[in-house]
Amino acid sequence: SSVVRVAAISSAISGVLSYALPRFSAAHPDMLVQIQELDIEHIGALIGTGEMDVALCRQPEVIPAGWSFTALASDRLIVACGPGHPLVKRRSLALQDLWDETWMLGPAPSAPRKAFDALTASAGVTPPLRLVSSRSSSVFWSMLQAQNILALLPYRAVYQMLSTGQLRELDVHVPIPFEAIGVLKPNGEITDAASGFVSFLEAMAPA
């Protein structure tokens, strides 16, 4: 059987692979897809080691020499909550409607945390917080399910949970652009398995 080795950030797993991988596996039952969930720093460390065929991530600030990046799926920041939150049924909310709510944050270096800090600083507010910080979508899910709290998250990071109704997206615009998820691949020699996998993703990835 052929093998393709994929390194992927968690948002790419939830927001791209969860949709495309079952279809790819059904179409190519003899191909083994090995997936490692890594952050972008660890993905960068794998480049040039020969231990990874392609990566699914956001575009690096500097694309490594000999590699190229192609966007696959757009992304945006959303305000997420559990399905029982009182604000779920409200329409046309504004961010200022939400600052009295209790929030859960990602870790300080993360893009959603930086965005949250910028939005609250601009509004001159200090919302109440749940003092739990994590990159894990499962931790956010358990907290948002159990309590009436909000979180600023990438849409693709919680794509599966939104699709199944485990989490809900509030009807509010977040005025901060967010980078798409794409595929990082070598420009030179690439295995037939990896090439076929990338072509499938480019054709099947959600918009």
GROMACS .gro file of C-alpha atoms in nm:
model
  207
    1SER     CA    1   0.000   0.000   0.000
    2SER     CA    2   0.107   0.362  -0.053
    3VAL     CA    3   0.170   0.596   0.241
    4VAL     CA    4   0.129   0.972   0.279
    5ARG     CA    5   0.259   1.138   0.597
    6VAL     CA    6   0.066   1.448   0.699
    7ALA     CA    7   0.140   1.698   0.976
    8ALA     CA    8  -0.162   1.913   1.062
    9ILE     CA    9  -0.264   2.181   1.308
   10SER     CA   10  -0.581   2.110   1.506
   11SER     CA   11  -0.792   2.357   1.303
   12ALA     CA   12  -0.691   2.175   0.984
   13ILE     CA   13  -0.794   1.842   1.132
   14SER     CA   14  -1.133   1.971   1.242
   15GLY     CA   15  -1.196   2.208   0.954
   16VAL     CA   16  -1.051   2.025   0.653
   17LEU     CA   17  -0.958   1.664   0.725
   18SER     CA   18  -1.280   1.583   0.912
   19TYR     CA   19  -1.462   1.661   0.588
   20ALA     CA   20  -1.219   1.533   0.326
   21LEU     CA   21  -1.046   1.235   0.489
   22PRO     CA   22  -1.345   0.996   0.504
   23ARG     CA   23  -1.407   1.061   0.134
   24PHE     CA   24  -1.041   1.020   0.042
   25SER     CA   25  -1.011   0.696   0.240
   26ALA     CA   26  -1.321   0.552   0.071
   27ALA     CA   27  -1.186   0.647  -0.273
   28HIS     CA   28  -0.835   0.514  -0.197
   29PRO     CA   29  -0.878   0.218   0.041
   30ASP     CA   30  -0.524   0.089  -0.020
   31MET     CA   31  -0.353   0.415   0.077
   32LEU     CA   32  -0.235   0.468   0.436
   33VAL     CA   33  -0.268   0.828   0.559
   34GLN     CA   34  -0.055   0.892   0.869
   35ILE     CA   35  -0.160   1.210   1.049
   36GLN     CA   36   0.031   1.388   1.324
   37GLU     CA   37  -0.141   1.674   1.507
   38LEU     CA   38   0.124   1.942   1.567
   39ASP     CA   39   0.146   2.318   1.614
   40ILE     CA   40   0.310   2.528   1.346
   41GLU     CA   41   0.641   2.546   1.533
   42HIS     CA   42   0.675   2.168   1.538
   43ILE     CA   43   0.565   2.145   1.174
   44GLY     CA   44   0.842   2.388   1.085
   45ALA     CA   45   1.092   2.170   1.265
   46LEU     CA   46   0.990   1.868   1.054
   47ILE     CA   47   1.057   2.042   0.723
   48GLY     CA   48   1.369   1.904   0.561
   49THR     CA   49   1.386   1.600   0.791
   50GLY     CA   50   1.217   1.366   0.544
   51GLU     CA   51   0.963   1.269   0.813
   52MET     CA   52   0.670   1.459   0.659
   53ASP     CA   53   0.530   1.463   0.306
   54VAL     CA   54   0.288   1.757   0.339
   55ALA     CA   55   0.151   1.985   0.611
   56LEU     CA   56  -0.191   2.137   0.666
   57CYS     CA   57  -0.156   2.470   0.844
   58ARG     CA   58  -0.193   2.844   0.812
   59GLN     CA   59   0.056   3.022   0.588
   60PRO     CA   60   0.389   3.062   0.770
   61GLU     CA   61   0.532   3.413   0.801
   62VAL     CA   62   0.824   3.286   0.595
   63ILE     CA   63   0.761   2.997   0.357
   64PRO     CA   64   1.060   2.759   0.373
   65ALA     CA   65   1.287   2.749   0.071
   66GLY     CA   66   1.179   2.477  -0.170
   67TRP     CA   67   0.822   2.464  -0.038
   68SER     CA   68   0.497   2.632  -0.145
   69PHE     CA   69   0.167   2.710   0.027
   70THR     CA   70  -0.180   2.682  -0.131
   71ALA     CA   71  -0.489   2.798   0.059
   72LEU     CA   72  -0.762   2.533   0.091
   73ALA     CA   73  -1.030   2.666   0.327
   74SER     CA   74  -1.110   3.016   0.446
   75ASP     CA   75  -1.132   3.079   0.819
   76ARG     CA   76  -1.267   3.349   1.049
   77LEU     CA   77  -1.297   3.425   1.416
   78ILE     CA   78  -1.635   3.351   1.573
   79VAL     CA   79  -1.795   3.386   1.913
   80ALA     CA   80  -1.887   3.033   2.020
   81CYS     CA   81  -2.101   2.905   2.305
   82GLY     CA   82  -2.295   2.601   2.415
   83PRO     CA   83  -2.636   2.526   2.258
   84GLY     CA   84  -2.816   2.628   2.577
   85HIS     CA   85  -2.669   2.978   2.605
   86PRO     CA   86  -2.942   3.246   2.631
   87LEU     CA   87  -2.787   3.450   2.347
   88VAL     CA   88  -2.808   3.168   2.089
   89LYS     CA   89  -3.149   3.283   1.965
   90ARG     CA   90  -3.056   3.651   1.946
   91ARG     CA   91  -2.994   3.798   1.601
   92SER     CA   92  -2.770   4.086   1.489
   93LEU     CA   93  -2.571   4.108   1.809
   94ALA     CA   94  -2.288   4.359   1.844
   95LEU     CA   95  -1.967   4.293   2.034
   96GLN     CA   96  -2.063   4.556   2.291
   97ASP     CA   97  -2.364   4.338   2.375
   98LEU     CA   98  -2.127   4.063   2.486
   99TRP     CA   99  -1.875   4.229   2.715
  100ASP     CA  100  -2.084   4.168   3.030
  101GLU     CA  101  -2.082   3.795   2.953
  102THR     CA  102  -1.823   3.559   3.101
  103TRP     CA  103  -1.550   3.447   2.858
  104MET     CA  104  -1.295   3.168   2.833
  105LEU     CA  105  -0.963   3.246   2.665
  106GLY     CA  106  -0.700   3.064   2.464
  107PRO     CA  107  -0.334   3.082   2.571
  108ALA     CA  108  -0.166   3.423   2.548
  109PRO     CA  109   0.049   3.362   2.235
  110SER     CA  110  -0.245   3.237   2.028
  111ALA     CA  111  -0.405   3.446   1.751
  112PRO     CA  112  -0.759   3.432   1.903
  113ARG     CA  113  -0.621   3.550   2.239
  114LYS     CA  114  -0.437   3.838   2.071
  115ALA     CA  115  -0.758   3.929   1.888
  116PHE     CA  116  -0.961   3.917   2.210
  117ASP     CA  117  -0.709   4.138   2.389
  118ALA     CA  118  -0.714   4.388   2.100
  119LEU     CA  119  -1.096   4.400   2.089
  120THR     CA  120  -1.137   4.449   2.463
  121ALA     CA  121  -0.860   4.710   2.475
  122SER     CA  122  -1.024   4.900   2.190
  123ALA     CA  123  -1.360   4.889   2.369
  124GLY     CA  124  -1.201   4.980   2.703
  125VAL     CA  125  -1.360   4.683   2.880
  126THR     CA  126  -1.246   4.398   3.104
  127PRO     CA  127  -1.502   4.118   3.071
  128PRO     CA  128  -1.539   3.855   3.343
  129LEU     CA  129  -1.328   3.547   3.271
  130ARG     CA  130  -1.324   3.176   3.348
  131LEU     CA  131  -0.966   3.108   3.451
  132VAL     CA  132  -0.915   2.807   3.227
  133SER     CA  133  -0.678   2.847   2.931
  134SER     CA  134  -0.621   2.584   2.664
  135ARG     CA  135  -0.559   2.521   2.294
  136SER     CA  136  -0.768   2.204   2.313
  137SER     CA  137  -1.104   2.219   2.136
  138SER     CA  138  -1.224   1.941   2.369
  139VAL     CA  139  -1.156   2.160   2.674
  140PHE     CA  140  -1.347   2.450   2.516
  141TRP     CA  141  -1.632   2.214   2.428
  142SER     CA  142  -1.663   2.080   2.783
  143MET     CA  143  -1.653   2.428   2.936
  144LEU     CA  144  -1.897   2.586   2.689
  145GLN     CA  145  -2.136   2.291   2.719
  146ALA     CA  146  -2.139   2.305   3.097
  147GLN     CA  147  -2.161   2.681   3.157
  148ASN     CA  148  -2.310   2.991   2.995
  149ILE     CA  149  -1.977   3.131   2.880
  150LEU     CA  150  -1.841   3.257   2.548
  151ALA     CA  151  -1.516   3.202   2.359
  152LEU     CA  152  -1.351   3.368   2.060
  153LEU     CA  153  -1.236   3.081   1.839
  154PRO     CA  154  -1.139   3.004   1.479
  155TYR     CA  155  -1.440   2.868   1.290
  156ARG     CA  156  -1.237   2.577   1.150
  157ALA     CA  157  -1.112   2.477   1.497
  158VAL     CA  158  -1.467   2.392   1.606
  159TYR     CA  159  -1.611   2.309   1.263
  160GLN     CA  160  -1.711   1.955   1.364
  161MET     CA  161  -1.875   2.067   1.689
  162LEU     CA  162  -2.071   2.338   1.509
  163SER     CA  163  -2.178   2.094   1.238
  164THR     CA  164  -2.317   1.850   1.494
  165GLY     CA  165  -2.481   2.116   1.712
  166GLN     CA  166  -2.250   2.056   2.008
  167LEU     CA  167  -2.149   2.422   1.994
  168ARG     CA  168  -2.323   2.725   1.845
  169GLU     CA  169  -2.199   3.039   1.673
  170LEU     CA  170  -2.348   3.368   1.790
  171ASP     CA  171  -2.480   3.607   1.526
  172VAL     CA  172  -2.210   3.871   1.575
  173HIS     CA  173  -1.942   4.004   1.340
  174VAL     CA  174  -1.581   3.991   1.458
  175PRO     CA  175  -1.395   4.265   1.265
  176ILE     CA  176  -1.056   4.096   1.260
  177PRO     CA  177  -0.947   3.898   0.950
  178PHE     CA  178  -0.810   3.548   1.000
  179GLU     CA  179  -0.577   3.341   0.784
  180ALA     CA  180  -0.699   3.054   0.570
  181ILE     CA  181  -0.591   2.695   0.620
  182GLY     CA  182  -0.389   2.544   0.338
  183VAL     CA  183  -0.138   2.285   0.232
  184LEU     CA  184   0.238   2.328   0.258
  185LYS     CA  185   0.421   2.099   0.018
  186PRO     CA  186   0.768   2.065  -0.135
  187ASN     CA  187   0.817   2.213  -0.480
  188GLY     CA  188   1.047   1.936  -0.593
  189GLU     CA  189   1.014   1.562  -0.568
  190ILE     CA  190   0.692   1.446  -0.404
  191THR     CA  191   0.556   1.094  -0.388
  192ASP     CA  192   0.263   0.992  -0.606
  193ALA     CA  193   0.065   0.923  -0.288
  194ALA     CA  194   0.129   1.270  -0.148
  195SER     CA  195   0.056   1.434  -0.483
  196GLY     CA  196  -0.273   1.248  -0.513
  197PHE     CA  197  -0.368   1.339  -0.157
  198VAL     CA  198  -0.299   1.708  -0.216
  199SER     CA  199  -0.496   1.708  -0.542
  200PHE     CA  200  -0.791   1.547  -0.364
  201LEU     CA  201  -0.782   1.808  -0.087
  202GLU     CA  202  -0.767   2.092  -0.337
  203ALA     CA  203  -1.079   1.953  -0.505
  204MET     CA  204  -1.272   1.853  -0.193
  205ALA     CA  205  -1.183   2.096   0.084
  206PRO     CA  206  -1.478   2.296   0.223
  207ALA     CA  207  -1.502   2.660   0.114
   0.00000   0.00000   0.00000
